Each structure stands twice: as C-alpha cells, then as structure tokens.
Tab-separated table of C-alpha atoms and ligand atoms in Angstrom:
chain	number	residue	atom	x	y	z
U	1	MET	CA	0.197	0.308	0.078
U	2	GLU	CA	1.417	3.550	-0.563
U	3	SER	CA	2.405	5.752	1.761
U	4	ALA	CA	0.494	9.256	2.583
U	5	ARG	CA	3.354	11.147	1.506
U	6	SER	CA	4.655	8.589	-1.363
U	7	LEU	CA	0.717	9.784	-2.555
U	8	PHE	CA	1.548	13.065	-3.153
U	9	ASP	CA	5.058	13.166	-3.270
U	10	LEU	CA	6.129	15.466	-6.854
U	11	SER	CA	9.619	14.963	-6.945
U	12	ASP	CA	11.748	15.303	-9.832
U	13	ARG	CA	8.250	16.720	-11.513
U	14	ARG	CA	8.866	18.837	-14.326
U	15	VAL	CA	5.615	21.728	-13.784
U	16	LEU	CA	5.057	24.476	-16.160
U	17	ILE	CA	2.665	27.499	-13.435
U	18	THR	CA	1.543	30.125	-15.272
U	19	GLY	CA	0.033	33.874	-13.525
U	20	ALA	CA	3.481	32.881	-10.866
U	21	SER	CA	4.666	36.337	-10.679
U	22	ARG	CA	1.799	37.163	-7.992
U	23	GLY	CA	-1.248	35.777	-6.625
U	24	ILE	CA	-2.472	32.300	-6.444
U	25	GLY	CA	0.319	31.327	-8.567
U	26	LEU	CA	2.280	31.969	-7.055
U	27	CYS	CA	1.637	30.629	-3.658
U	28	LEU	CA	1.757	27.594	-6.189
U	29	ALA	CA	5.285	27.661	-7.601
U	30	ARG	CA	6.506	27.732	-3.679
U	31	GLY	CA	4.000	24.713	-3.149
U	32	PHE	CA	5.579	22.665	-5.854
U	33	ALA	CA	8.867	23.271	-5.489
U	34	ALA	CA	8.179	22.218	-1.399
U	35	ALA	CA	6.484	19.235	-2.728
U	36	GLY	CA	10.062	18.484	-4.417
U	37	ALA	CA	8.618	19.235	-8.308
U	38	GLN	CA	10.556	21.297	-10.666
U	39	VAL	CA	9.175	24.228	-10.825
U	40	ALA	CA	9.391	26.743	-14.579
U	41	MET	CA	7.085	29.684	-13.463
U	42	ALA	CA	5.520	32.394	-16.373
U	43	ALA	CA	4.367	35.576	-16.186
U	44	ARG	CA	5.096	39.103	-17.737
U	45	SER	CA	6.932	40.528	-15.398
U	46	ALA	CA	10.375	39.120	-16.480
U	47	GLU	CA	12.345	41.140	-13.041
U	48	THR	CA	9.187	40.061	-10.401
U	49	LEU	CA	9.412	36.169	-11.550
U	50	ARG	CA	13.472	35.884	-11.750
U	51	GLU	CA	13.342	36.744	-8.046
U	52	GLU	CA	10.327	35.143	-7.422
U	53	ALA	CA	12.398	31.787	-8.722
U	54	ALA	CA	15.525	32.431	-6.800
U	55	ALA	CA	13.726	33.260	-3.336
U	56	ILE	CA	12.376	29.320	-4.055
U	57	ARG	CA	15.847	28.066	-5.150
U	58	GLY	CA	17.304	29.834	-1.758
U	59	GLU	CA	15.078	28.054	0.040
U	60	GLY	CA	16.717	25.040	-0.910
U	61	GLY	CA	13.625	24.291	-4.343
U	62	TRP	CA	13.733	23.572	-7.783
U	63	ALA	CA	12.867	26.863	-10.030
U	64	THR	CA	13.122	29.328	-12.654
U	65	ALA	CA	11.658	32.252	-14.591
U	66	VAL	CA	10.407	31.948	-18.234
U	67	PRO	CA	8.677	34.813	-19.063
U	68	GLY	CA	6.059	35.375	-21.093
U	69	ASP	CA	2.814	37.215	-22.151
U	70	LEU	CA	0.630	34.046	-22.902
U	71	SER	CA	-2.683	36.354	-24.344
U	72	THR	CA	-0.898	35.383	-27.959
U	73	GLY	CA	-0.208	31.666	-29.760
U	74	ASP	CA	3.447	32.873	-30.390
U	75	GLY	CA	3.490	33.808	-26.739
U	76	CYS	CA	2.241	30.760	-25.114
U	77	THR	CA	4.275	29.284	-27.557
U	78	GLY	CA	7.420	30.167	-26.705
U	79	VAL	CA	6.615	30.144	-22.615
U	80	VAL	CA	6.310	26.320	-23.206
U	81	GLU	CA	9.532	26.056	-25.345
U	82	ASP	CA	11.777	27.556	-22.960
U	83	ALA	CA	9.407	25.706	-20.045
U	84	VAL	CA	11.213	22.222	-21.910
U	85	THR	CA	14.298	24.002	-22.482
U	86	ALA	CA	15.193	24.729	-18.148
U	87	LEU	CA	13.425	21.200	-17.795
U	88	GLY	CA	16.149	19.202	-19.197
U	89	GLY	CA	13.619	18.608	-22.250
U	90	GLY	CA	10.257	17.776	-20.759
U	91	LEU	CA	7.605	18.079	-19.381
U	92	ASP	CA	5.312	15.949	-16.757
U	93	VAL	CA	2.709	18.539	-15.822
U	94	VAL	CA	0.911	22.087	-16.942
U	95	LEU	CA	-0.907	24.409	-14.966
U	96	HIS	CA	-2.814	27.413	-16.631
U	97	ASN	CA	-3.288	29.663	-13.333
U	98	ALA	CA	-2.656	32.953	-15.394
U	99	GLY	CA	-5.649	34.956	-16.950
U	100	GLY	CA	-8.872	36.923	-15.360
U	101	PRO	CA	-11.561	38.916	-15.786
U	102	ILE	CA	-11.221	42.686	-18.522
U	103	VAL	CA	-9.186	45.081	-16.247
U	104	ASP	CA	-8.007	48.702	-16.513
U	105	GLU	CA	-4.149	49.593	-18.299
U	106	ASP	CA	-3.618	49.666	-14.470
U	107	GLY	CA	-3.916	46.856	-13.907
U	108	VAL	CA	-8.031	47.652	-11.722
U	109	LEU	CA	-10.317	44.799	-12.497
U	110	LEU	CA	-13.691	46.784	-14.594
U	111	MET	CA	-16.961	45.135	-14.408
U	112	ARG	CA	-18.331	44.778	-17.402
U	113	THR	CA	-21.962	43.275	-18.443
U	114	VAL	CA	-22.269	41.067	-22.036
U	115	LEU	CA	-23.575	43.985	-23.684
U	116	GLY	CA	-21.519	46.586	-21.824
U	117	ALA	CA	-18.249	45.093	-22.834
U	118	SER	CA	-16.482	46.169	-26.502
U	119	ASP	CA	-15.332	43.433	-28.886
U	120	THR	CA	-11.980	43.709	-28.483
U	121	GLU	CA	-12.030	43.519	-24.085
U	122	TRP	CA	-13.746	39.851	-24.777
U	123	ALA	CA	-10.897	39.132	-27.435
U	124	GLY	CA	-8.771	39.802	-24.127
U	125	VAL	CA	-10.453	37.691	-21.496
U	126	LEU	CA	-11.052	34.530	-23.885
U	127	ASP	CA	-7.309	34.656	-24.812
U	128	VAL	CA	-5.675	35.327	-21.967
U	129	ASN	CA	-8.004	32.385	-19.906
U	130	LEU	CA	-9.394	30.540	-22.982
U	131	MET	CA	-6.884	30.767	-25.401
U	132	ALA	CA	-3.728	30.466	-23.609
U	133	THR	CA	-5.488	27.346	-22.303
U	134	VAL	CA	-5.476	25.852	-25.590
U	135	TRP	CA	-2.093	27.537	-27.095
U	136	LEU	CA	-0.485	25.532	-24.085
U	137	LEU	CA	-1.954	22.366	-24.444
U	138	ARG	CA	-1.741	22.565	-28.702
U	139	ALA	CA	2.326	22.803	-27.775
U	140	ALA	CA	2.873	21.115	-24.446
U	141	ARG	CA	0.935	17.732	-25.961
U	142	PRO	CA	3.859	16.179	-27.720
U	143	PHE	CA	5.647	16.648	-24.119
U	144	LEU	CA	2.637	15.826	-22.464
U	145	SER	CA	2.336	12.721	-24.765
U	146	VAL	CA	6.024	10.664	-23.286
U	147	SER	CA	5.852	11.795	-19.921
U	148	PRO	CA	5.667	8.801	-17.784
U	149	ASP	CA	2.783	10.789	-15.349
U	150	PRO	CA	1.700	13.797	-17.688
U	151	SER	CA	-1.608	16.132	-16.623
U	152	VAL	CA	-2.689	19.268	-17.101
U	153	THR	CA	-5.010	21.172	-14.236
U	154	VAL	CA	-6.254	24.587	-15.376
U	155	MET	CA	-7.278	27.404	-13.089
U	156	SER	CA	-11.019	27.783	-13.718
U	157	SER	CA	-13.097	29.988	-11.352
U	158	VAL	CA	-17.275	29.674	-9.411
U	159	ALA	CA	-17.640	32.397	-11.989
U	160	GLY	CA	-17.578	29.501	-14.817
U	161	LEU	CA	-19.696	27.658	-12.926
U	162	VAL	CA	-22.866	30.156	-11.741
U	163	GLY	CA	-24.406	33.629	-12.551
U	164	ILE	CA	-21.685	36.599	-11.918
U	165	GLY	CA	-23.764	39.910	-12.455
U	166	GLY	CA	-21.560	42.691	-13.585
U	167	MET	CA	-18.146	40.252	-15.132
U	168	GLU	CA	-20.064	38.089	-17.882
U	169	PRO	CA	-17.684	37.522	-20.413
U	170	TYR	CA	-14.416	36.506	-17.432
U	171	GLY	CA	-18.261	34.359	-16.625
U	172	ALA	CA	-18.529	32.529	-19.755
U	173	ALA	CA	-14.202	32.213	-20.335
U	174	LYS	CA	-13.842	30.442	-17.287
U	175	ALA	CA	-16.818	27.721	-18.477
U	176	ALA	CA	-15.333	27.773	-21.426
U	177	GLN	CA	-12.117	26.268	-19.827
U	178	VAL	CA	-14.267	24.210	-17.841
U	179	SER	CA	-15.489	22.125	-20.645
U	180	LEU	CA	-12.317	22.534	-22.540
U	181	VAL	CA	-11.256	20.573	-19.886
U	182	ARG	CA	-13.751	18.201	-19.650
U	183	SER	CA	-13.532	17.410	-24.057
U	184	LEU	CA	-9.887	17.043	-22.814
U	185	GLY	CA	-10.288	15.013	-20.014
U	186	THR	CA	-12.023	12.096	-22.346
U	187	ALA	CA	-9.895	12.622	-25.744
U	188	TRP	CA	-6.769	12.490	-23.777
U	189	ALA	CA	-7.541	9.867	-21.137
U	190	ARG	CA	-6.426	6.738	-23.334
U	191	GLN	CA	-3.132	8.554	-23.647
U	192	GLY	CA	-2.804	8.619	-20.156
U	193	ILE	CA	-3.146	12.004	-19.969
U	194	ARG	CA	-4.763	13.931	-17.391
U	195	VAL	CA	-6.908	17.066	-17.806
U	196	ASN	CA	-8.698	18.646	-14.499
U	197	ALA	CA	-10.158	22.447	-13.391
U	198	LEU	CA	-10.558	24.412	-10.090
U	199	CYS	CA	-12.246	26.400	-9.085
U	200	PRO	CA	-11.836	28.836	-7.274
U	201	GLY	CA	-14.561	31.089	-5.114
U	202	TRP	CA	-13.437	34.550	-3.176
U	203	VAL	CA	-9.715	34.606	-3.086
U	204	ARG	CA	-7.665	37.225	-1.129
U	205	THR	CA	-5.229	38.302	-3.635
U	206	GLU	CA	-4.228	41.659	-6.082
U	207	MET	CA	-7.324	40.512	-8.415
U	208	THR	CA	-9.806	41.193	-6.079
U	209	SER	CA	-8.759	43.838	-3.537
U	210	SER	CA	-11.358	46.427	-5.058
U	211	ALA	CA	-13.288	44.175	-3.251
U	212	HIS	CA	-11.750	42.769	-0.118
U	213	GLU	CA	-9.888	45.973	0.540
U	214	ASP	CA	-13.395	48.084	0.481
U	215	GLU	CA	-15.002	46.865	3.944
U	216	SER	CA	-18.835	47.165	2.601
U	217	THR	CA	-17.893	45.045	-0.637
U	218	SER	CA	-16.294	42.709	0.921
U	219	GLU	CA	-19.381	42.594	3.456
U	220	ALA	CA	-21.585	41.551	0.282
U	221	VAL	CA	-19.266	39.461	-1.004
U	222	LEU	CA	-18.457	37.197	1.988
U	223	SER	CA	-22.779	37.155	1.934
U	224	HIS	CA	-22.778	34.769	-0.019
U	225	VAL	CA	-19.580	32.272	1.572
U	226	PRO	CA	-21.057	29.401	3.564
U	227	GLN	CA	-17.837	30.269	5.711
U	228	ARG	CA	-17.951	33.213	5.842
U	229	ARG	CA	-14.395	34.266	4.345
U	230	TRP	CA	-12.001	35.346	1.541
U	231	ALA	CA	-9.925	32.606	0.929
U	232	GLU	CA	-5.570	32.685	1.042
U	233	PRO	CA	-4.345	32.026	-2.016
U	234	GLY	CA	-1.886	29.611	-0.482
U	235	GLU	CA	-5.507	27.564	-0.144
U	236	LEU	CA	-5.547	26.267	-3.958
U	237	VAL	CA	-2.007	24.517	-3.189
U	238	GLY	CA	-3.534	21.367	-1.441
U	239	PRO	CA	-5.902	20.817	-4.297
U	240	ALA	CA	-3.406	21.605	-6.732
U	241	ILE	CA	-0.707	19.458	-5.806
U	242	PHE	CA	-3.633	16.662	-5.532
U	243	LEU	CA	-5.092	17.500	-9.024
U	244	SER	CA	-1.193	16.423	-10.057
U	245	SER	CA	-0.003	13.978	-7.609
U	246	PRO	CA	-0.117	10.326	-7.892
U	247	ALA	CA	-3.216	10.272	-5.341
U	248	ALA	CA	-5.736	11.831	-8.341
U	249	SER	CA	-4.366	8.291	-10.863
U	250	PHE	CA	-8.099	7.837	-11.569
U	251	MET	CA	-9.184	11.165	-12.073
U	252	THR	CA	-9.966	13.347	-15.150
U	253	GLY	CA	-12.124	15.241	-17.262
U	254	GLN	CA	-13.457	17.118	-13.482
U	255	THR	CA	-13.653	19.756	-11.643
U	256	LEU	CA	-12.562	20.864	-8.456
U	257	VAL	CA	-14.660	23.218	-6.374
U	258	VAL	CA	-12.241	25.193	-3.962
U	259	ASP	CA	-14.822	27.779	-2.704
U	260	GLY	CA	-15.975	28.040	1.423
U	261	GLY	CA	-19.533	26.064	-0.090
U	262	LEU	CA	-20.448	28.687	-2.712
U	263	VAL	CA	-21.361	26.788	-4.930
U	264	ALA	CA	-23.692	24.403	-2.321
U	265	HIS	CA	-25.330	27.694	-0.589
U	266	PRO	CA	-28.473	27.189	0.399
U	267	LEU	CA	-31.824	28.760	-0.768
U	268	ILE	CA	-33.095	28.548	2.626
U	269	GLY	CA	-30.301	28.440	5.768
O	301	NAP	N1	-8.213	35.435	-6.892
O	301	NAP	C1	-9.944	35.410	-6.675
O	301	NAP	O1	-10.857	35.328	-6.794
O	301	NAP	C2	-10.191	33.844	-8.000
O	301	NAP	C3	-10.702	32.847	-7.840
O	301	NAP	C4	-11.278	32.224	-8.949
O	301	NAP	C5	-10.711	31.745	-9.671
O	301	NAP	N2	-9.085	33.096	-10.331
O	301	NAP	C6	-8.202	32.370	-11.302
O	301	NAP	O2	-7.050	32.403	-10.796
O	301	NAP	C7	-5.944	32.745	-11.307
O	301	NAP	C8	-4.950	33.527	-10.540
O	301	NAP	O3	-5.739	34.238	-9.988
O	301	NAP	P1	-5.306	35.819	-8.678
O	301	NAP	O4	-6.777	35.497	-7.738
O	301	NAP	O5	-3.913	34.969	-7.993
O	301	NAP	O6	-4.736	36.807	-9.792
O	301	NAP	P2	-4.114	38.162	-10.382
O	301	NAP	O7	-3.586	38.304	-8.584
O	301	NAP	O8	-3.984	39.059	-10.178
O	301	NAP	O9	-2.941	36.831	-10.424
O	301	NAP	C9	-2.674	36.780	-12.501
O	301	NAP	C10	-1.387	36.161	-12.763
O	301	NAP	O10	-1.576	36.173	-14.478
O	301	NAP	C11	-0.919	36.601	-14.606
O	301	NAP	N3	-1.121	37.986	-15.868
O	301	NAP	C12	-1.903	37.571	-16.225
O	301	NAP	N4	-1.898	37.965	-17.897
O	301	NAP	C13	-0.811	36.793	-18.314
O	301	NAP	C14	-0.838	37.759	-19.231
O	301	NAP	N5	-1.308	38.020	-20.591
O	301	NAP	N6	0.247	36.574	-19.800
O	301	NAP	C15	0.928	35.888	-18.657
O	301	NAP	N7	0.791	36.157	-17.337
O	301	NAP	C16	-0.682	36.771	-17.741
O	301	NAP	C17	-0.018	37.565	-14.009
O	301	NAP	O11	1.502	37.928	-13.552
O	301	NAP	P3	1.720	39.441	-15.171
O	301	NAP	O12	1.112	40.811	-14.501
O	301	NAP	O13	3.244	39.124	-14.707
O	301	NAP	O14	2.093	38.916	-15.975
O	301	NAP	C18	-0.245	36.872	-12.252
O	301	NAP	O15	0.986	35.905	-12.314
O	301	NAP	C19	-6.712	33.066	-12.717
O	301	NAP	O16	-6.838	32.075	-13.358
O	301	NAP	C20	-7.986	33.678	-11.701
O	301	NAP	O17	-9.051	33.928	-13.224
O	301	NAP	C21	-9.110	33.637	-9.390
C-alpha cells in the first residue's frame, strides 16, 4: 500500500505554472517546489519572476523563470519551449493559472456586462483564459505524450459555474475552460494524460483587491460564502498538488471546487 507521503509526492516532476509572479500562482510555485517539483514559472513580469524563482531556490527548491505574454499563440508557444529547455527537455505537468477578468491599463478590475463589454475586451478576456489554455496545450502536448505521468490543471473559477452579474465575459471564459477540460479529459484519457479544472471562489489577491479592501463590498461578497471569509491564495496549493499527484490517478475531466461552500449555498438557511 502506498504511503500518504508517496501519494502526494511530486519529486522531480517537471512542472510549468503560469501566472506565477503573484497571487495564487506564486503560492502554487512555492508549494510545488516544496513538494519536490522542478517548477518553470511563467508571467509577463520578468524581473519579479526571476526574483521569486531565486527566492524558491534560496529555500532549497528548484525553480526558474520563463517570462512571456500568454495572450497570444506565439507567446504561449515560446513559454512552453523555454520551460521544456529549462526543465531538461521534458514536461510532466501544465498548470495554467494565469488569467483574470477585464482590467484597465493599471490592472484595476472593470465590471463589464454581456452587452457593455467591447469586442476588444471580450477578445482579451477570452485570450488569456480560454485561448491560452488551447495554445499552451497545443505546444505542450508532444511533451506530455511522452511523460511517464502527465497531467494538466486549468485554473477556472466558480464564475464559470454560476451566474456572475457584471463580469459575464469573465464567467463565459471560465465556463469555456471547464468545458474544454471535460472534452480533453476524455479525449486524452487513452494516452494517460489527465486534465482537470480547479474552481476557486473568492480569494484574497491583487485581482480581487477592489472588493476585499472595501468593507461594504467585502461584506456583500461574503454574504454568499457559507464560511464567511475570503480564501487565502495558499489554500489552493493542496488541491492543485492533489490534482497533479498520484493521489488523483483515476481523476480526469473533473472540476474541483474550492469555494468555502459558495456553489453549495442553500436557498434557505
Ligand atoms: N482571486 C480570486 O478570487 C480568483 C477566484 C477564482 C479564480 N481565480 C483565477 O485564478 C487565477 C489567478 O488569479 P489571482 O487572483 O492569483 O490573480 P492575480 O493576482 O491578478 O495574478 C494573475 C497572474 O496571471 C499573470 N498574467 C495575467 N495576464 C497575463 C498574460 N497576458 N500573460 C502572462 N501572465 C499573465 C499575472 O502576471 P503578470 O501581470 O506578471 O503577467 C499574475 O501572475 C486566474 O486565472 C483567476 O481568474 C481567481
């Protein structure tokens, strides 16, 4: 019988984590490295990535920066190529976490409805969330095919499972990721490539700062969360390690919801 430790062991697994310069992705990079993985960290902020990768190495982990813009096909292909080179010629795990809603040029979240969002805003939110998943996996597939234990985890959101007023383009992009995961989870099962989605609820990061830093907005948000608190970004590390580890060996095409009870919220009570 396998020990609990070996079930979650990621020793020497070659992992690409996108959106690893801050927030959830940075916690994932630290957590995967602490679990023994070799982590290639992707995002646009090259200098920050290099500093964070160096900090992980300083703690005894294995991490390297593979900067790039994931809002284009070429950017995604370049990141995968750089990751494979840095990881010694292979790739076992892709964790596409980069993404988010429509933001302005300073990164401040913009509320946009179905009809209110411009075509450019729609394209932007679909590119970094949905299309980046496609572009990354298209480039990564040849390497995953020859990995001894390949898996993909896509960071979707509860916004892709329930209606989210004022952020419909984001919700549609996240729902499309869940659909893609179901399709790929079944299509790639025969090749042994597991594909799953993680759906966080409200997490305290830069992306949600306009909500958690404002008391009344935060209260309104938490009124829909049975645990009545924001998740800390580190609370996604365990679920992500689980999906990438031998512990989830018979799990594919699935969506793991980590939301303090939000989606299960009762109509009464
Ligand atoms: N926070 C929440 O409440 C929440 C809830 C559900 C789901 N999620 C999802 O979880 C993921 C991480 O969210 P977070 O809260 O950690 O967000 P965050 O703090 O805003 O971090 C987003 C990450 O994505 C990277 N990124 C954004 N656009 C990119 C691009 N075009 N190319 C490359 N990297 C890009 C950012 O790095 P650079 O700016 O350096 O490029 C950063 O590392 C997202 O997919 C988000 O939709 C978040």
